[in-house]
């Protein structure tokens, strides 16, 4: 066992004395040591129940003959961090989570790991760590929040943000806003739509790193506790068979995940996280693959914010495995890949039927024959721009309009809420990328303001920042190269005509090459917004959005 290095032999007598100090018995020390990475805290609603998940996992590990040992991972609530300096600290925690988990797991020589994430950056951060550490590992999330209920309609966090815009537009009262405030988020769990947290928890199943239901069983269901116990038991079987993350997270597994992503209509943040996870697994996932996978993968789900259904509805309809089984009717998945169940993808999804065709469209009756995410390119985004195509109104799939240029999120919000944005405009928010932000803030506030002001079917937004999975509309993020490194988005001027053609995967602005060169010659890099602390270090190491915003090792070409 790996943990023998800290438990067996005369040289390890001092080490054993410290295990005795922990209260461990001789019997516990003879068993495999399983690290349980807990993302529990009391500030993230999606994590407030993880103490219960941890206890269930510990019981499962102990029942199966292991010694469970818990250690923590930090977590930021993107909703609470939204719209202020705190959002600069959201994406950057992905790497802190991966790095600190690597440190703990290797320093203490755990034989296996159970990862317990739930919200946005913990899932990809811990998947990155799993690939890096590469000991037998299984994931079990805290589960999704139930949808809220107001006036007979289901609601969620995205509804809440849009209602703020509606009040600014004068279409609802403060009393109505307060009613939504009290009822939109009714339970613990990751926010109830197909936002980033739920996207990544569902894709963990598609990758083969979580048991069935990991992404969809609601946080408040006792079934979630049973799942956690089974995960604890199953990690011991993975250890016995020596099935490791890099055996599971292969190139073909990432192709499966991309196709499930397209079918579900996941958050555009998956286009940051999947390449970063793949990078840690030794797989290079070029974003061009996204359009290739989209071209052959139908979009089967319109979960909030794209439609009126929620993760609880997806769970009742059969969950991720039912979606995968629909895709397999066209042989779109590689079904021979091993997973944490110890079985293949094909064995896992066999017989997992679609129980509600209104939630999961049948493969022969999809929402569209192409997937839910598109990667756009053009003279405005030479490397990439990403849009959640399944959440764009039909009339905005092709759009042309004048640029309204803002060098930070706050200025854009002020203009939107101040009634200064007109139908047809294209809002450009720049210097908010991985380096320029730094931290690549989510733009849920401006996108929700556009929707709340009634401009969702006539105004587009592009940014070198990113979007919450709760954003909807013709909103294009991850524009690369970003403004901070002199990408074309830095050269856009007020009134330039921007052309968006999502069916053709194009994002351009109507400026001649000669004019672009003249503007480029005049462009000067901005002074860094942050010069001290972790954000400054992050900005010096981070790569562009099209590369997953992974951190560059100094002196080493990634």
XYZ file of C-alpha atoms in Angstrom:
558
model
C 0.000 0.000 0.000
C 1.098 3.550 -0.718
C 0.446 4.507 2.899
C 2.972 1.910 4.062
C 5.562 4.624 3.484
C 4.211 6.425 6.533
C 3.046 3.424 8.568
C 5.296 0.364 8.159
C 8.843 -0.335 9.391
C 11.105 0.825 12.194
C 11.892 4.058 10.359
C 8.208 4.909 10.473
C 7.894 4.580 14.254
C 7.818 8.410 14.628
C 5.123 8.565 11.973
C 3.085 5.928 13.803
C 3.398 7.891 17.016
C 1.571 10.733 15.288
C -1.160 8.369 14.090
C -1.490 7.255 17.720
C -1.817 10.944 18.598
C -4.751 11.079 16.201
C -6.409 8.311 18.193
C -5.941 5.667 15.515
C -5.795 2.031 16.604
C -3.358 -0.600 15.347
C -6.252 -2.086 13.399
C -6.953 1.205 11.619
C -3.296 1.646 10.730
C -3.228 -1.759 9.045
C -6.050 -0.803 6.697
C -5.771 1.273 3.499
C -5.862 4.989 4.288
C -8.538 6.773 2.255
C -8.435 10.560 2.054
C -11.859 12.201 1.992
C -11.617 15.672 0.491
C -14.441 17.705 1.999
C -15.514 21.009 0.455
C -17.837 21.683 3.406
C -18.242 25.240 4.665
C -20.972 27.500 6.043
C -20.969 30.223 3.362
C -21.818 28.217 0.213
C -25.443 26.936 0.127
C -24.327 24.083 -2.112
C -21.829 22.985 0.532
C -23.746 23.405 3.767
C -24.907 19.764 3.619
C -21.524 18.267 2.801
C -20.841 17.386 6.438
C -23.645 14.828 6.120
C -22.191 13.522 2.836
C -18.764 13.222 4.477
C -20.147 11.146 7.356
C -21.931 8.837 4.900
C -18.759 8.400 2.833
C -16.733 7.665 5.972
C -19.220 4.970 6.923
C -19.020 3.449 3.444
C -15.216 3.384 3.488
C -15.123 1.835 6.967
C -17.774 -0.753 6.047
C -15.601 -1.829 3.123
C -12.431 -2.159 5.208
C -10.703 1.203 4.811
C -9.656 3.910 7.246
C -11.268 7.227 6.276
C -9.379 10.457 6.968
C -10.995 13.822 6.188
C -9.228 16.962 5.026
C -10.693 20.183 3.573
C -10.870 22.060 0.285
C -11.869 25.724 0.057
C -14.934 26.846 -1.885
C -16.326 30.170 -3.105
C -20.042 30.794 -3.711
C -20.171 32.373 -7.154
C -23.596 33.878 -6.473
C -22.397 35.715 -3.368
C -19.130 36.697 -5.096
C -20.985 38.012 -8.164
C -20.795 41.624 -9.311
C -17.921 42.895 -7.155
C -14.207 42.301 -6.593
C -15.004 38.918 -5.057
C -15.720 37.450 -8.500
C -12.049 37.912 -9.386
C -11.390 35.225 -6.771
C -13.766 32.588 -8.159
C -12.017 30.942 -11.113
C -8.631 31.280 -9.448
C -9.728 28.957 -6.635
C -9.886 26.087 -9.122
C -6.084 25.949 -9.070
C -5.830 26.543 -5.325
C -8.169 23.588 -4.793
C -6.159 21.352 -7.122
C -2.821 22.450 -5.673
C -3.779 22.108 -2.014
C -5.374 18.695 -2.580
C -2.229 17.505 -4.363
C -0.136 18.750 -1.419
C -2.261 16.982 1.186
C -2.640 13.708 -0.710
C 1.027 13.252 -1.545
C 2.441 14.599 1.721
C 0.407 12.030 3.663
C 0.560 9.177 1.106
C -3.133 8.311 0.917
C -3.922 5.036 -0.813
C -7.164 6.319 -2.363
C -9.346 9.417 -2.380
C -13.030 10.307 -2.273
C -13.681 13.811 -3.595
C -16.730 15.636 -2.206
C -17.321 18.845 -4.186
C -20.512 20.545 -5.233
C -20.233 24.070 -6.560
C -18.563 25.703 -9.491
C -14.772 25.464 -9.072
C -14.577 22.566 -6.653
C -15.678 19.995 -9.203
C -13.102 20.854 -11.891
C -10.459 21.673 -9.269
C -10.804 18.256 -7.662
C -10.980 16.496 -11.045
C -7.711 18.242 -11.927
C -6.236 17.049 -8.630
C -7.482 13.502 -9.197
C -5.757 13.331 -12.576
C -2.570 14.808 -11.128
C -2.350 12.554 -8.044
C -3.611 9.451 -9.883
C -4.514 7.156 -7.015
C -7.867 5.312 -7.062
C -10.471 8.061 -6.715
C -14.236 8.461 -6.817
C -16.462 11.562 -6.736
C -19.719 12.157 -4.920
C -21.212 15.635 -5.007
C -23.560 17.318 -2.561
C -26.373 17.374 -5.117
C -28.553 20.057 -6.734
C -30.920 22.453 -5.012
C -34.644 21.984 -5.520
C -36.266 24.688 -7.640
C -38.173 27.472 -5.934
C -41.938 27.878 -6.385
C -43.567 31.280 -6.869
C -47.103 31.835 -8.191
C -47.271 28.287 -9.500
C -43.975 28.521 -11.410
C -40.588 27.019 -10.700
C -37.799 29.528 -10.150
C -34.053 29.592 -9.581
C -31.102 31.898 -9.018
C -31.114 33.072 -12.646
C -34.735 34.191 -12.183
C -33.588 36.181 -9.158
C -30.854 38.033 -11.042
C -33.203 38.847 -13.934
C -35.836 40.216 -11.549
C -33.297 42.822 -10.386
C -33.168 44.060 -13.989
C -36.949 43.949 -14.188
C -37.255 46.170 -11.130
C -34.735 48.607 -12.626
C -36.938 48.688 -15.737
C -40.008 49.339 -13.571
C -41.833 46.164 -14.624
C -42.053 44.658 -11.123
C -42.402 46.178 -7.658
C -40.010 45.969 -4.742
C -42.525 43.721 -2.976
C -42.426 41.281 -5.888
C -38.625 41.357 -5.873
C -38.617 40.549 -2.160
C -40.966 37.613 -2.720
C -38.524 36.151 -5.252
C -35.645 36.902 -2.902
C -37.237 34.792 -0.173
C -38.315 31.873 -2.370
C -36.039 31.492 -5.421
C -33.437 29.369 -3.615
C -35.394 27.199 -1.158
C -32.926 24.517 -0.041
C -29.288 23.592 0.271
C -27.576 22.305 -2.881
C -25.989 23.593 -6.048
C -28.333 26.116 -7.723
C -31.146 24.290 -9.455
C -30.612 24.939 -13.183
C -28.013 23.637 -15.628
C -25.497 26.118 -14.316
C -21.780 25.442 -13.980
C -21.898 23.379 -10.779
C -24.584 21.026 -12.036
C -22.997 20.929 -15.489
C -19.719 19.721 -14.047
C -21.343 17.270 -11.632
C -23.274 15.761 -14.551
C -20.137 15.666 -16.700
C -18.356 13.845 -13.862
C -20.784 10.990 -14.533
C -20.153 11.237 -18.269
C -16.377 11.113 -17.708
C -16.827 7.974 -15.628
C -15.642 9.474 -12.305
C -18.963 9.441 -10.412
C -21.701 6.894 -9.746
C -25.120 7.132 -11.358
C -27.055 10.073 -9.939
C -23.961 12.024 -8.883
C -25.095 15.026 -10.921
C -28.861 14.876 -10.456
C -30.086 13.387 -7.150
C -31.326 16.427 -5.153
C -29.252 17.464 -2.171
C -32.140 17.010 0.283
C -32.994 13.450 -0.762
C -31.889 10.595 1.482
C -30.948 8.822 -1.735
C -27.985 11.229 -1.823
C -26.727 9.812 1.496
C -27.082 6.268 0.189
C -25.120 7.297 -2.900
C -22.366 8.662 -0.646
C -22.139 5.405 1.286
C -21.898 3.455 -1.962
C -19.162 5.801 -3.171
C -17.210 5.097 0.020
C -17.592 1.370 -0.504
C -16.805 1.574 -4.218
C -13.486 3.386 -3.745
C -12.220 0.309 -1.902
C -13.071 -1.824 -4.946
C -11.214 0.654 -7.165
C -8.219 0.314 -4.857
C -8.411 -3.465 -4.962
C -8.489 -3.418 -8.786
C -6.019 -0.505 -8.992
C -8.325 1.484 -11.298
C -6.994 5.031 -11.359
C -8.251 8.383 -12.709
C -5.947 8.326 -15.717
C -7.289 4.878 -16.618
C -10.765 6.435 -16.717
C -10.182 10.009 -17.931
C -8.760 9.101 -21.335
C -9.019 11.044 -24.572
C -12.084 9.030 -25.574
C -13.717 9.713 -22.194
C -13.352 13.455 -22.797
C -14.963 13.013 -26.222
C -17.884 11.281 -24.488
C -18.102 14.153 -22.007
C -18.121 16.752 -24.787
C -21.011 14.969 -26.478
C -22.999 14.720 -23.255
C -22.217 18.416 -22.702
C -23.755 19.203 -26.099
C -26.824 17.051 -25.437
C -27.471 18.568 -22.000
C -26.763 22.178 -23.011
C -24.259 22.706 -20.203
C -22.687 25.940 -19.002
C -20.121 27.583 -21.278
C -17.715 27.256 -18.349
C -17.360 23.599 -19.299
C -15.285 24.900 -22.220
C -12.810 26.218 -19.633
C -12.886 23.286 -17.272
C -12.828 20.237 -19.566
C -9.593 21.364 -21.313
C -8.001 22.117 -17.926
C -8.941 18.696 -16.506
C -7.786 16.997 -19.698
C -4.480 18.875 -19.505
C -3.839 17.386 -16.057
C -4.683 13.928 -17.416
C -2.148 14.318 -20.223
C -4.817 14.884 -22.888
C -4.808 18.027 -25.024
C -8.414 19.026 -25.723
C -8.511 21.594 -28.512
C -11.652 23.734 -28.455
C -12.084 23.118 -32.191
C -13.257 19.662 -31.121
C -16.298 21.247 -29.506
C -17.767 22.234 -32.870
C -16.900 18.833 -34.339
C -18.761 17.133 -31.493
C -21.616 19.627 -31.714
C -22.049 18.943 -35.422
C -22.897 15.299 -34.745
C -24.586 15.568 -31.325
C -28.226 16.657 -30.985
C -29.268 18.972 -28.154
C -31.777 16.983 -26.087
C -32.345 19.157 -23.009
C -33.416 22.759 -22.383
C -32.844 22.998 -18.652
C -32.961 26.365 -16.886
C -31.936 28.956 -17.920
C -32.519 27.674 -21.481
C -35.985 26.325 -20.647
C -38.531 25.693 -17.887
C -37.118 22.400 -16.533
C -34.643 21.881 -13.704
C -32.101 19.338 -12.495
C -34.746 17.696 -10.300
C -36.757 17.094 -13.492
C -33.723 15.614 -15.244
C -33.256 13.276 -12.285
C -36.853 12.072 -12.474
C -36.532 11.596 -16.240
C -33.655 9.164 -15.808
C -30.661 11.417 -15.260
C -27.384 11.586 -17.128
C -27.381 7.877 -17.948
C -30.747 8.220 -19.711
C -29.307 11.058 -21.820
C -26.278 8.904 -22.605
C -28.537 6.004 -23.552
C -30.384 8.267 -26.004
C -27.065 9.309 -27.562
C -26.019 5.682 -27.792
C -28.995 4.969 -30.054
C -26.896 6.696 -32.737
C -23.672 5.088 -31.518
C -22.335 8.503 -30.523
C -20.520 7.290 -27.397
C -17.540 5.030 -26.857
C -19.159 2.419 -24.638
C -16.091 0.262 -23.953
C -14.449 2.701 -21.519
C -13.923 1.725 -17.880
C -15.561 3.850 -15.145
C -15.542 4.096 -11.340
C -18.346 1.553 -11.223
C -15.778 -1.017 -12.339
C -17.962 -1.527 -15.389
C -17.882 0.002 -18.861
C -19.945 2.938 -20.052
C -22.085 0.534 -22.063
C -22.781 -1.662 -19.049
C -23.632 1.387 -16.945
C -26.213 2.859 -19.306
C -27.842 -0.350 -20.494
C -31.566 -0.211 -19.757
C -31.498 3.389 -18.513
C -34.605 4.576 -20.281
C -35.847 8.105 -20.828
C -38.861 8.445 -18.526
C -39.953 11.905 -19.652
C -39.537 12.954 -23.299
C -40.574 16.503 -22.357
C -37.394 16.814 -20.262
C -35.034 14.626 -22.305
C -36.023 14.823 -25.948
C -35.761 11.490 -27.816
C -32.784 11.308 -30.146
C -35.071 11.410 -33.201
C -36.887 14.526 -31.924
C -34.176 16.839 -30.511
C -34.358 20.565 -29.848
C -31.711 20.842 -32.556
C -29.539 18.465 -34.516
C -26.469 20.308 -33.231
C -25.206 20.620 -29.685
C -25.896 23.227 -27.029
C -22.520 25.006 -27.141
C -20.723 26.627 -30.077
C -17.170 27.930 -30.411
C -17.003 31.012 -32.635
C -13.996 32.389 -34.509
C -13.325 35.404 -36.711
C -11.305 38.588 -36.808
C -12.723 39.562 -33.397
C -11.937 36.161 -31.856
C -9.036 34.577 -33.784
C -8.592 31.840 -31.152
C -12.138 31.419 -29.846
C -15.334 32.777 -28.355
C -17.911 30.538 -26.645
C -21.712 30.763 -26.637
C -24.454 28.605 -25.129
C -26.332 28.219 -28.382
C -29.243 26.369 -26.759
C -30.016 29.463 -24.630
C -30.037 31.967 -27.538
C -33.339 33.214 -28.970
C -33.829 32.239 -32.602
C -33.914 35.867 -33.763
C -30.466 36.457 -32.227
C -28.658 33.518 -33.827
C -27.519 35.953 -36.506
C -27.074 39.560 -35.388
C -25.355 42.695 -36.587
C -25.087 45.913 -34.622
C -22.926 48.758 -33.355
C -20.389 48.120 -30.600
C -20.969 49.732 -27.216
C -17.557 49.431 -25.607
C -16.806 49.179 -21.865
C -13.477 48.443 -20.208
C -14.984 46.852 -17.099
C -18.168 45.125 -15.969
C -19.286 47.931 -13.650
C -19.405 50.548 -16.434
C -21.475 48.219 -18.611
C -24.021 47.535 -15.866
C -24.397 51.244 -15.185
C -25.116 51.878 -18.863
C -27.581 48.989 -19.166
C -29.542 49.892 -16.062
C -29.359 53.576 -16.981
C -31.263 52.938 -20.216
C -28.288 53.821 -22.421
C -28.249 50.544 -24.365
C -30.559 50.414 -27.370
C -32.127 47.531 -29.296
C -29.628 46.238 -31.848
C -26.532 47.190 -29.840
C -23.655 44.809 -29.141
C -22.252 45.382 -25.663
C -18.498 44.749 -25.482
C -16.948 44.204 -22.036
C -13.175 43.812 -22.153
C -10.119 43.733 -19.888
C -11.983 41.130 -17.828
C -10.103 38.050 -19.099
C -7.882 35.666 -17.118
C -4.964 38.118 -17.078
C -6.820 41.388 -17.525
C -9.451 40.878 -14.823
C -7.515 39.256 -13.384
C -9.543 36.151 -12.761
C -12.004 36.189 -15.686
C -15.114 37.344 -13.849
C -18.551 35.951 -14.653
C -20.924 38.450 -16.262
C -24.233 37.280 -14.807
C -25.136 40.779 -13.619
C -24.942 42.457 -17.066
C -26.579 39.528 -18.894
C -29.396 39.422 -16.333
C -29.767 43.210 -16.572
C -30.165 42.915 -20.354
C -32.846 40.266 -19.902
C -34.566 42.120 -17.081
C -34.663 45.352 -19.119
C -36.486 43.495 -21.912
C -33.528 43.622 -24.343
C -32.779 39.893 -24.505
C -34.157 39.478 -28.025
C -32.382 42.526 -29.470
C -29.045 43.084 -27.685
C -25.922 40.885 -27.763
C -22.957 40.916 -25.387
C -19.387 39.795 -25.985
C -16.542 39.675 -23.474
C -13.098 38.257 -22.786
C -14.541 37.390 -19.393
C -16.946 34.517 -18.925
C -20.555 33.806 -18.023
C -22.372 32.025 -15.279
C -24.266 28.961 -16.398
C -27.281 31.020 -15.321
C -26.719 33.506 -18.161
C -28.843 33.235 -21.284
C -29.178 35.097 -24.559
C -26.762 36.054 -27.334
C -23.846 36.333 -24.941
C -20.402 35.280 -26.137
C -17.565 34.838 -23.650
C -13.970 33.610 -23.475
C -13.043 35.846 -26.437
C -9.397 35.026 -27.102
C -6.833 36.483 -27.299
C -8.038 38.721 -24.492
C -7.734 42.496 -24.419
C -4.948 42.506 -21.828
C -2.558 40.822 -24.276
C -3.605 42.975 -27.229
C -6.244 40.706 -28.737
C -8.570 42.241 -31.346
C -11.255 42.846 -28.698
C -8.894 45.544 -27.331
C -9.047 47.298 -30.717
C -12.839 47.572 -30.988
C -14.085 51.171 -30.998
C -17.491 52.598 -30.152
C -19.806 52.204 -33.149
C -17.835 49.513 -34.983
C -20.263 47.091 -36.614
C -20.043 43.629 -35.044
C -21.383 40.590 -36.885
C -22.432 37.457 -35.015
C -23.327 34.327 -36.968
C -23.773 31.443 -34.555
C -24.874 28.840 -37.160
C -21.650 29.554 -39.077
C -19.548 29.805 -35.873
C -18.404 33.349 -36.762
C -17.623 36.458 -34.707
C -16.292 39.424 -36.709
C -16.197 43.186 -36.742
C -16.350 45.321 -39.842
C -12.903 46.905 -39.780
C -10.334 46.629 -42.573
C -7.021 44.919 -41.988
C -5.235 48.217 -42.612
C -7.314 49.986 -39.954
C -6.723 47.112 -37.536
C -2.966 47.397 -38.040
C -3.130 51.131 -37.415
C -5.090 50.582 -34.201
C -2.730 47.815 -33.142
C 0.272 50.106 -33.584
C -1.314 52.644 -31.219
C -2.440 50.133 -28.591
C -0.615 50.156 -25.256
C -0.921 47.507 -22.522
C -2.890 48.615 -19.487
C -1.380 48.836 -16.041
C -2.298 45.688 -14.062
C -5.451 46.155 -11.997
C -3.949 44.108 -9.157
C -0.242 44.138 -8.253
C -0.119 42.263 -4.942
C -1.272 38.980 -3.449
C -2.575 35.836 -5.060
C -4.326 37.555 -7.975
C -1.065 39.160 -9.088
C 0.709 35.793 -9.040
C -2.215 34.214 -10.866
C -2.207 36.898 -13.587
C 1.501 36.306 -14.198
C 0.999 32.560 -14.772
C -2.438 32.131 -16.347
C -2.953 31.304 -20.023
C -5.860 32.325 -22.244
C -9.452 31.173 -22.061
C -9.182 28.999 -25.162
C -6.531 26.951 -23.336
C -8.725 26.462 -20.296
C -7.031 29.277 -18.343
C -4.508 26.740 -17.065
C -1.435 28.016 -15.250
C 1.814 28.081 -17.199
C 4.863 26.560 -15.534
C 7.541 29.288 -15.722
C 10.115 28.491 -18.375
C 8.074 25.585 -19.752
C 5.963 25.774 -22.898
C 2.591 24.217 -22.145
